[in-house]
CSV table of C-alpha atoms and ligand atoms in Angstrom, one decimal:
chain,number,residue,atom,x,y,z
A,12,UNK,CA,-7.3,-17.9,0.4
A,13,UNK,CA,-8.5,-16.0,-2.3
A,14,UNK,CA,-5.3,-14.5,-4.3
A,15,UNK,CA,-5.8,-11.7,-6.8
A,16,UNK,CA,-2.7,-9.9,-7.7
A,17,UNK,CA,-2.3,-6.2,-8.0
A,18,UNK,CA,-2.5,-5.2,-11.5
A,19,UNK,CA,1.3,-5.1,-13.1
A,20,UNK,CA,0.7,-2.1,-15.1
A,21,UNK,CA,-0.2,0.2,-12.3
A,22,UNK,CA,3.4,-0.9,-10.5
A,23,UNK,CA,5.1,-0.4,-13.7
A,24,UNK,CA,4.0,2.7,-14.1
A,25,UNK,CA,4.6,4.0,-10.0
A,26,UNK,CA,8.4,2.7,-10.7
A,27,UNK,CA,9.3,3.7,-14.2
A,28,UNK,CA,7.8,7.1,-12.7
A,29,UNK,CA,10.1,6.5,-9.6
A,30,UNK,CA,12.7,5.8,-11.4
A,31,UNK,CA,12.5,9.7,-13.5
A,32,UNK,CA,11.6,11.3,-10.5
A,33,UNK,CA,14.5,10.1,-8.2
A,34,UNK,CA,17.0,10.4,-11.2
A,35,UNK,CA,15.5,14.0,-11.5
A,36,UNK,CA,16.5,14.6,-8.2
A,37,UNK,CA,19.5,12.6,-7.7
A,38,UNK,CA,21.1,15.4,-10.5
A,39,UNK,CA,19.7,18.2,-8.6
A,40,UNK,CA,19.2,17.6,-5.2
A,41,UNK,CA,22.4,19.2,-3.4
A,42,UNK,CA,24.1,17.0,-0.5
A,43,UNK,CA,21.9,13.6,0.1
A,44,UNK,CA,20.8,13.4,4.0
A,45,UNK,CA,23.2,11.8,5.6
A,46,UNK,CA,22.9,9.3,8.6
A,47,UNK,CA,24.3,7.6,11.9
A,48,UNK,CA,28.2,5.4,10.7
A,49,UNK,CA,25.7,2.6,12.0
A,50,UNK,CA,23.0,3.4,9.8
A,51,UNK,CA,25.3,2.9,6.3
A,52,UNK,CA,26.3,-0.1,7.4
A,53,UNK,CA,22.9,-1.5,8.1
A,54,UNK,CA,21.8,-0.3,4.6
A,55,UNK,CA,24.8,-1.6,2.9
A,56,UNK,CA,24.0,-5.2,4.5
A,57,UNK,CA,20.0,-5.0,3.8
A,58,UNK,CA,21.6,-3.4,0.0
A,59,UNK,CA,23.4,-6.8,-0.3
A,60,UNK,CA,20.7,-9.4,1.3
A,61,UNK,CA,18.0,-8.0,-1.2
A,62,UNK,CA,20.0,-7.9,-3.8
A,63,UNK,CA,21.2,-11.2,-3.7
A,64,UNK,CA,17.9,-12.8,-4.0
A,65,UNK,CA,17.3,-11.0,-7.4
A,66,UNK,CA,16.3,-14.0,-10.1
A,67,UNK,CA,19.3,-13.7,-12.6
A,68,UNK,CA,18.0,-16.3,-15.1
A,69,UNK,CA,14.4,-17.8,-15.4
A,70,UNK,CA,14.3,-20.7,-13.7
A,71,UNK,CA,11.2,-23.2,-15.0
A,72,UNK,CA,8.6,-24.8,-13.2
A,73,UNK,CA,9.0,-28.7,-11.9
A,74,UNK,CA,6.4,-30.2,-10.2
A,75,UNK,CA,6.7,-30.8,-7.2
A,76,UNK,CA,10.2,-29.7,-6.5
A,77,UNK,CA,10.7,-26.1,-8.0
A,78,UNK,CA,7.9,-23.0,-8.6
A,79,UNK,CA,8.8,-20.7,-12.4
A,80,UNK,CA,10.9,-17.9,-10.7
A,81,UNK,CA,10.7,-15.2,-13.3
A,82,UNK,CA,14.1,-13.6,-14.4
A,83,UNK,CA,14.2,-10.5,-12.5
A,84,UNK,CA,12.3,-10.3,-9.4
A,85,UNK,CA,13.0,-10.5,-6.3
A,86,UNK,CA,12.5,-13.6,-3.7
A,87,UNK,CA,9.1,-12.9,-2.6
A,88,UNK,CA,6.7,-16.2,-1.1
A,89,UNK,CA,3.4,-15.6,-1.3
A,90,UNK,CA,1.9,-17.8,2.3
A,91,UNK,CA,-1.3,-18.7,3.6
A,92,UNK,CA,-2.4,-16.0,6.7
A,93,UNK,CA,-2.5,-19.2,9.3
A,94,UNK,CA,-1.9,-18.2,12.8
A,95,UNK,CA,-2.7,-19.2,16.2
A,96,UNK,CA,-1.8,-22.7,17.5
A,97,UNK,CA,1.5,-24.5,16.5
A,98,UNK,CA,0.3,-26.5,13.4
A,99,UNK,CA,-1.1,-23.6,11.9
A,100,UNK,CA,2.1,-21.7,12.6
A,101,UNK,CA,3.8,-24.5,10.8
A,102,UNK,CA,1.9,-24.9,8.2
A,103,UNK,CA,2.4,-21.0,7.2
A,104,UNK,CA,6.1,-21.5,7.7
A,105,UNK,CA,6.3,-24.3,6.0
A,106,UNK,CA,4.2,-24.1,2.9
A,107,UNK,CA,4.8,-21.2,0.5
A,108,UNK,CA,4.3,-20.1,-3.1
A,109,UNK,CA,6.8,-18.3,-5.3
A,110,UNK,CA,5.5,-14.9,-6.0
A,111,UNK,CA,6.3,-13.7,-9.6
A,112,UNK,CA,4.2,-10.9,-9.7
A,113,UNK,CA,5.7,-7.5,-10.3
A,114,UNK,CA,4.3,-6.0,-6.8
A,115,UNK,CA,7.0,-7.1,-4.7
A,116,UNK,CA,9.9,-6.5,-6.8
A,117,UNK,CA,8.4,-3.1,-7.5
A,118,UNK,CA,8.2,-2.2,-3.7
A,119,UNK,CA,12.2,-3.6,-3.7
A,120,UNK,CA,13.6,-1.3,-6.7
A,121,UNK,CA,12.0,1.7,-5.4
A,122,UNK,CA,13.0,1.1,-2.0
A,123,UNK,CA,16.9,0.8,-3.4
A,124,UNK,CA,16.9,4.0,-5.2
A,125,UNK,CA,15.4,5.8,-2.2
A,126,UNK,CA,18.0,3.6,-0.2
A,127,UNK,CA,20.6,5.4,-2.6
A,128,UNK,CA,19.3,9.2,-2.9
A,129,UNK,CA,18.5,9.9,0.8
A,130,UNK,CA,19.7,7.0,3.0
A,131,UNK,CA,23.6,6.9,1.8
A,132,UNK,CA,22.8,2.8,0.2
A,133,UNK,CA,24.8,1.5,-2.7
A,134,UNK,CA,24.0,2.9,-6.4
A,135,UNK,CA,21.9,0.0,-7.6
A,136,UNK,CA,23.4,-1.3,-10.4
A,137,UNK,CA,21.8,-0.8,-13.9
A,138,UNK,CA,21.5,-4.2,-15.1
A,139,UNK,CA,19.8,-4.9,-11.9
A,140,UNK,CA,17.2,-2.0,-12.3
A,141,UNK,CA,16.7,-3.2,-16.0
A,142,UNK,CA,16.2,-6.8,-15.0
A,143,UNK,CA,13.8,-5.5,-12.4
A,144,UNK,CA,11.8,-3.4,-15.4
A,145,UNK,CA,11.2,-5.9,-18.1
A,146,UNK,CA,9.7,-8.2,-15.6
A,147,UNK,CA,6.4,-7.8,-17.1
A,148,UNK,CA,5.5,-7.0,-20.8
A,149,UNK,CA,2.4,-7.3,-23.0
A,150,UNK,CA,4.4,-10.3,-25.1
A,151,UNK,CA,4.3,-12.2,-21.7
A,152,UNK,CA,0.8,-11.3,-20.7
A,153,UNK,CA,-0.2,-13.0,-24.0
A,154,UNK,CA,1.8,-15.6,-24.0
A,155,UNK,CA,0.1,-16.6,-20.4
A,156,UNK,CA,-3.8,-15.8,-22.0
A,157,UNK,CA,-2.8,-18.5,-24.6
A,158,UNK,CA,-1.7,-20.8,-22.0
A,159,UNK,CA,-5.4,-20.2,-20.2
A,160,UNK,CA,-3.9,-17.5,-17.4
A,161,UNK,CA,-5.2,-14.8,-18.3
A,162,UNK,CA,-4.0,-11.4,-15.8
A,163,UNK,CA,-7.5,-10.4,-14.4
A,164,UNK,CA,-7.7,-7.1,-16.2
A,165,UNK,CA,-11.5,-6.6,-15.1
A,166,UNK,CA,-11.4,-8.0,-11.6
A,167,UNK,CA,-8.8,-6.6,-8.9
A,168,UNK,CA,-9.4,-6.7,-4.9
A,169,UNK,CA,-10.5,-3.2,-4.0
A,170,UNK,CA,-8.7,-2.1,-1.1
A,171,UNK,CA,-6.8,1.0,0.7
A,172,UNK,CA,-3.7,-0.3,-0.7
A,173,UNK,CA,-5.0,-0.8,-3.7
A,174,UNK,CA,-6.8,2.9,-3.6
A,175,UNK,CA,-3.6,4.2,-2.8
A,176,UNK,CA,-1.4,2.6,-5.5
A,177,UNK,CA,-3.8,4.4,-8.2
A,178,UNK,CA,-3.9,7.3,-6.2
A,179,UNK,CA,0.2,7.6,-6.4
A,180,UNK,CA,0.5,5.9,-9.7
A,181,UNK,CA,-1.4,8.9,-11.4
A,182,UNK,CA,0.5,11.8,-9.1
A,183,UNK,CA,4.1,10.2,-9.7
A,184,UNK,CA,3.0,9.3,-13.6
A,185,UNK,CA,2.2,13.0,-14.3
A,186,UNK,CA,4.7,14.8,-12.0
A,187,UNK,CA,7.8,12.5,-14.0
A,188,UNK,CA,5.9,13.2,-17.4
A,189,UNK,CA,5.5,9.5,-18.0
A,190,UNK,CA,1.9,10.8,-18.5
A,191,UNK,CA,0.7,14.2,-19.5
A,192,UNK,CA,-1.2,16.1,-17.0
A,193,UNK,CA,-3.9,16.5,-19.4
A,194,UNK,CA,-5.0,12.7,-18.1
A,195,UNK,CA,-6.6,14.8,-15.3
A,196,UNK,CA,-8.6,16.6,-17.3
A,197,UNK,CA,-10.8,14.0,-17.6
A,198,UNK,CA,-13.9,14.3,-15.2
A,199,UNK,CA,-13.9,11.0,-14.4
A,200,UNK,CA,-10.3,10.4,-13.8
A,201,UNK,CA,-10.2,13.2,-12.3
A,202,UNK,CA,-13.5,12.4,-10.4
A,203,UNK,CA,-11.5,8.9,-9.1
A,204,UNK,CA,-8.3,10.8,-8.0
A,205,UNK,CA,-10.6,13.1,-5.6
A,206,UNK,CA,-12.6,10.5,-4.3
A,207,UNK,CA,-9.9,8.1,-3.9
A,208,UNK,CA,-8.0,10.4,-2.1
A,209,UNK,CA,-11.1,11.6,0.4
A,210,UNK,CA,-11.7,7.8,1.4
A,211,UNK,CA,-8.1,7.3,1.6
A,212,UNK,CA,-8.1,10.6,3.9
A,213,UNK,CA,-11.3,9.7,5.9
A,214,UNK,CA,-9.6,5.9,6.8
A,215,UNK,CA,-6.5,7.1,8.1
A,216,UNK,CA,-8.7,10.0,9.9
A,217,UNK,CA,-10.9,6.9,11.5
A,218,UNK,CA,-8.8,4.3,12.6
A,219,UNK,CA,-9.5,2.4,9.4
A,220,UNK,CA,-13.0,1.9,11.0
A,221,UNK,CA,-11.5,-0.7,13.0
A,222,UNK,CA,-11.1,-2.7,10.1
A,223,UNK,CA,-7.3,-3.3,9.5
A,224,UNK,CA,-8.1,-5.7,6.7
A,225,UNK,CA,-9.5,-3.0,4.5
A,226,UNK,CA,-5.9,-1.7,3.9
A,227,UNK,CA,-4.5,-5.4,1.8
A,228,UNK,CA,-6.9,-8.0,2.0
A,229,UNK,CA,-4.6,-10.6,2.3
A,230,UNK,CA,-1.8,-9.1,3.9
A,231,UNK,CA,-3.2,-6.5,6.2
A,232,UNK,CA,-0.4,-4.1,6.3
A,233,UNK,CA,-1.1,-0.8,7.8
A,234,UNK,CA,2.5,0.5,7.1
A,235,UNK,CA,3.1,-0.1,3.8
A,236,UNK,CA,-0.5,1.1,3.2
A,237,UNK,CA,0.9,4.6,4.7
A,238,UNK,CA,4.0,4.2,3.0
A,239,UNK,CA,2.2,4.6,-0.4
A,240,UNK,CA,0.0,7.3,0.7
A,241,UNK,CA,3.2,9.5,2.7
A,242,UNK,CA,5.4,9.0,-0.8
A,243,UNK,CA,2.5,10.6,-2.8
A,244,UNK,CA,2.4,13.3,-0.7
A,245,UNK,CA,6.1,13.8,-0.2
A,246,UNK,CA,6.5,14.3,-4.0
A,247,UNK,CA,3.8,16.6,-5.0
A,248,UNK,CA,6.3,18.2,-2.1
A,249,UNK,CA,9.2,17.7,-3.8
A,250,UNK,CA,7.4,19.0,-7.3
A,251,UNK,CA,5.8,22.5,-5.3
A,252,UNK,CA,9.7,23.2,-4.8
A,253,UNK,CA,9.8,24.0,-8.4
A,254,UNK,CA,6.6,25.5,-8.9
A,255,UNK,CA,2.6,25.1,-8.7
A,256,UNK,CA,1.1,21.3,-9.2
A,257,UNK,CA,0.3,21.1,-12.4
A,258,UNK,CA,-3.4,20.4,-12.1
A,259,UNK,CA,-6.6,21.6,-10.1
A,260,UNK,CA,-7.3,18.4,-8.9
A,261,UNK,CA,-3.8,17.4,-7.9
A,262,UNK,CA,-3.9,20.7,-5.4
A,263,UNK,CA,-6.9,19.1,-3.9
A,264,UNK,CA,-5.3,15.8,-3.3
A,265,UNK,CA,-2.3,17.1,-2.0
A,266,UNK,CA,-4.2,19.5,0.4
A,267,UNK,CA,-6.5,16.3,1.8
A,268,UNK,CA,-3.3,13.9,2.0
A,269,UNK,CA,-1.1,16.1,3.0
A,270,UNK,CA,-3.5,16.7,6.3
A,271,UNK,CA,-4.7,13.1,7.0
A,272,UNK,CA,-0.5,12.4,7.1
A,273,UNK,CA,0.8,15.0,9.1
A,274,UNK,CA,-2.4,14.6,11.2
A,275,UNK,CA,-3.9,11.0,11.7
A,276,UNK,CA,-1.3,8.8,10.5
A,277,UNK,CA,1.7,10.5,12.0
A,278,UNK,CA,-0.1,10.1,15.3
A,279,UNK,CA,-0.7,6.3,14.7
A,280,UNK,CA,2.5,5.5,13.8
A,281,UNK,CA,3.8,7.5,16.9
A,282,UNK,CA,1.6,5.4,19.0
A,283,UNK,CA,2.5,2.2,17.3
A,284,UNK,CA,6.4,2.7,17.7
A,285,UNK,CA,7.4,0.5,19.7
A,286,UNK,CA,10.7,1.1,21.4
A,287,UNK,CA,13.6,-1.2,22.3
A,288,UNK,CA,16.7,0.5,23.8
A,289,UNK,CA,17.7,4.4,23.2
A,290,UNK,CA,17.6,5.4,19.5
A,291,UNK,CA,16.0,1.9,18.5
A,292,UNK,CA,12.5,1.4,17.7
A,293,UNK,CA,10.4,-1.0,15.7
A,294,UNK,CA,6.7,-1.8,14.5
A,295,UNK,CA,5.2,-4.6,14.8
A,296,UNK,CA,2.5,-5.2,11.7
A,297,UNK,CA,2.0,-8.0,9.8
A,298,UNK,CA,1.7,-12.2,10.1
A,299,UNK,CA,2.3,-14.5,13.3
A,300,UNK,CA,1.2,-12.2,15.9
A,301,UNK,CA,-1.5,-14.6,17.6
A,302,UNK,CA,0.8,-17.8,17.4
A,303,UNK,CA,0.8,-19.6,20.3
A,304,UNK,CA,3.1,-22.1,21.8
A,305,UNK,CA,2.9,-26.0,22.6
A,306,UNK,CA,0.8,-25.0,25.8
A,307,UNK,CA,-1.4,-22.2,24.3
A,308,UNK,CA,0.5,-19.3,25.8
A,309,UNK,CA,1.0,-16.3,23.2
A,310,UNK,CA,4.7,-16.6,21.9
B,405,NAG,C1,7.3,-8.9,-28.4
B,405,NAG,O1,7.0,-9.7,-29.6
B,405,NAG,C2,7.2,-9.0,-30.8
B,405,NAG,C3,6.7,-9.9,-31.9
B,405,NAG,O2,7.0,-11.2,-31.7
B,405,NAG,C4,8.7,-8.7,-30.9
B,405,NAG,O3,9.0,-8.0,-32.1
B,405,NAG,C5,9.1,-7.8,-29.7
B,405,NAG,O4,10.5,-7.6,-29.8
B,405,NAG,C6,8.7,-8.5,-28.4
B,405,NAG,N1,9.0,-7.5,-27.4
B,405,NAG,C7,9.5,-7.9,-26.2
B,405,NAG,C8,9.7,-6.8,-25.2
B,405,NAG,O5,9.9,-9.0,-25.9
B,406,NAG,C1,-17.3,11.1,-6.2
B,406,NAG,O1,-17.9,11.9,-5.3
B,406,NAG,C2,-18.9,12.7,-5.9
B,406,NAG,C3,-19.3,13.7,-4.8
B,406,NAG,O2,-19.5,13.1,-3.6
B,406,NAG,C4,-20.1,11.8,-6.2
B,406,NAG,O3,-21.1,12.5,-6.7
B,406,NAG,C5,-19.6,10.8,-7.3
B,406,NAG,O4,-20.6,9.9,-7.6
B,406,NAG,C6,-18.3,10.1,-6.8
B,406,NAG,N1,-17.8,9.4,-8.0
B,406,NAG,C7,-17.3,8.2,-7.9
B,406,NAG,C8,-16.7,7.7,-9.2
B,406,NAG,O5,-17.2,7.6,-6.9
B,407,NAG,C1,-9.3,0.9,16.3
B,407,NAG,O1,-9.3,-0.3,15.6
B,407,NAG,C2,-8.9,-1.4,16.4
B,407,NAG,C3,-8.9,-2.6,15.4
B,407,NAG,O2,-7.8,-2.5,14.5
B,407,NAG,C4,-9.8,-1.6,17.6
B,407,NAG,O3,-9.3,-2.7,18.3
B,407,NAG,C5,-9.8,-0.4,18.4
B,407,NAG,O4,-10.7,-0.5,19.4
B,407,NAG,C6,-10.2,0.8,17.5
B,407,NAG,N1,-10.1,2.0,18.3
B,407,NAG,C7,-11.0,2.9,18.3
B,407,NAG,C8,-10.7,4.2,19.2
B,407,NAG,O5,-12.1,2.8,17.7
């Protein structure tokens, strides 16, 4: 399995941008939304299993018995895409890697201040959020290209995912003011946005051309693909409450992702809800769905 992780800066910048847009709004949104009794409660518990597996102090590499857990993150295991007969389902179970990289604990702290502003969770506490923030800095990027690992500044997997983290990355940066609008001034920024955003758009309008592994090459997830693409548009939302988008370009890209979700992906996911009893629903998207039992019958 080829492994290249998403480059850190980009995350840091979609949730130090999260984290000024949601504390924007937390001061001036009115009443958050408010949900089921049963709903809390199931936040409150995922609140407290996530947050528990936070990394409160470095723990150091020992071969053979314990993988570097970087101060900060959040348990993530990074695991070979093995499926299909019982060994192989084994082996995936079985074998993992300890995932330091920022992506994952990203993807947690934004999820726990959205958990907070609209779905009633716990306030996360600061120390957490600040443990979760200095996760990555340039002193430790050096410190690894001394040591011979350097972060693969030039090479990245291109993928939908990865389209769609730029494409929100830039929106959030500039609607929070991390970065100045004028960023989209530049033709060929602004030349990436747009097209970004059209093959984004023409994906989700074509079934991914039957190719779900386009979205994360190693962890096809069509959800979380959407997820990034549905937050971008719901806060160039958000911002139009205010007033007009603060850039040509940004109109355009709201205008072509605001159609491809309310049109094409909102359909899919419809179709792909799966539903259990009255009320409950689920979706079913990621490993282990072509394991097979002892006898070869689909689990
Ligand atoms: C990075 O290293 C410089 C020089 O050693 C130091 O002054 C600075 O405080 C360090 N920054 C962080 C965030 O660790
Ligand atoms: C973006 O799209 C335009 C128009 O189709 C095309 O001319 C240009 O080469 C594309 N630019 C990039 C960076 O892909
Ligand atoms: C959509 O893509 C899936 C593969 O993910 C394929 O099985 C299916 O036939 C495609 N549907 C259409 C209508 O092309």
């Amino acid at each position: 399995m080829v492994w290249i992780p998403r480059t850190s800066t980009s995350m840091l910048v979609i949730v130090s941008s999260a984290l000024l847009l949601i504390s924007h709004a937390i001061n001036a949104s009115p009443a958050p939304l408010k949900f089921e009794t049963e709903a809390d409660t199931l936040v409150q518990k995922l609140y407290a299993k996530t947050s528990s597996t936070q990394i409160l102090k470095e723990i150091p590499y020992k071969e053979f018995w314990q993988w570097h857990q970087v101060q900060g993150v959040y348990k993530s295991e990074v695991r070979l895409n093995f499926h299909g007969g019982l060994a192989f389902r084994e082996f995936r179970e079985t074998f993992n890697v300890f995932d330091n990289n920022m992506f994952a604990t990203a993807w947690v702290t934004s999820n726990l201040l959205e958990a907070y502003k609209y779905g009633e969770g716990p306030k996360p506490t600061e120390t957490q959020i600040n443990l979760a923030l200095q996760i990555e800095n340039i002193n430790q990027t050096r410190k690894l290209y001394a040591n011979g690992n350097p972060m693969p500044f030039n090479v990245n997997n291109v993928d939908m995912t990865v389209g769609a983290d730029v494409v929100i990355g830039l929106t959030y940066g500039v609607l929070s003011g991390l970065i100045s609008s004028q960023v989209l001034d530049d033709p060929d920024v602004a030349q990436i946005y747009l097209n970004t955003s059209s093959l984004l758009a023409y994906e989700i309008a074509n079934n991914l051309t039957s190719r779900p592994d386009l979205v994360l090459t190693y962890y096809p997830s069509i959800n979380e693909f959407y997820w990034f693409v549905a937050k971008t548009v719901s806060a160039m939302e958000t911002a139009l409450k205010k007033g007009p988008l603060p850039s040509e370009v940004m109109k355009k890209v709201y205008a072509i992702l605001k159609d491809a979700c309310l049109g094409a992906m909102t359909k899919d996911i419809l179709a792909k809800a799966q539903y259990e009893e009255k009320g409950k629903n689920y979706f079913d998207d990621f490993l282990g769905n072509a394991d097979k039992d002892v006898f070869g019958k689909p689990l």
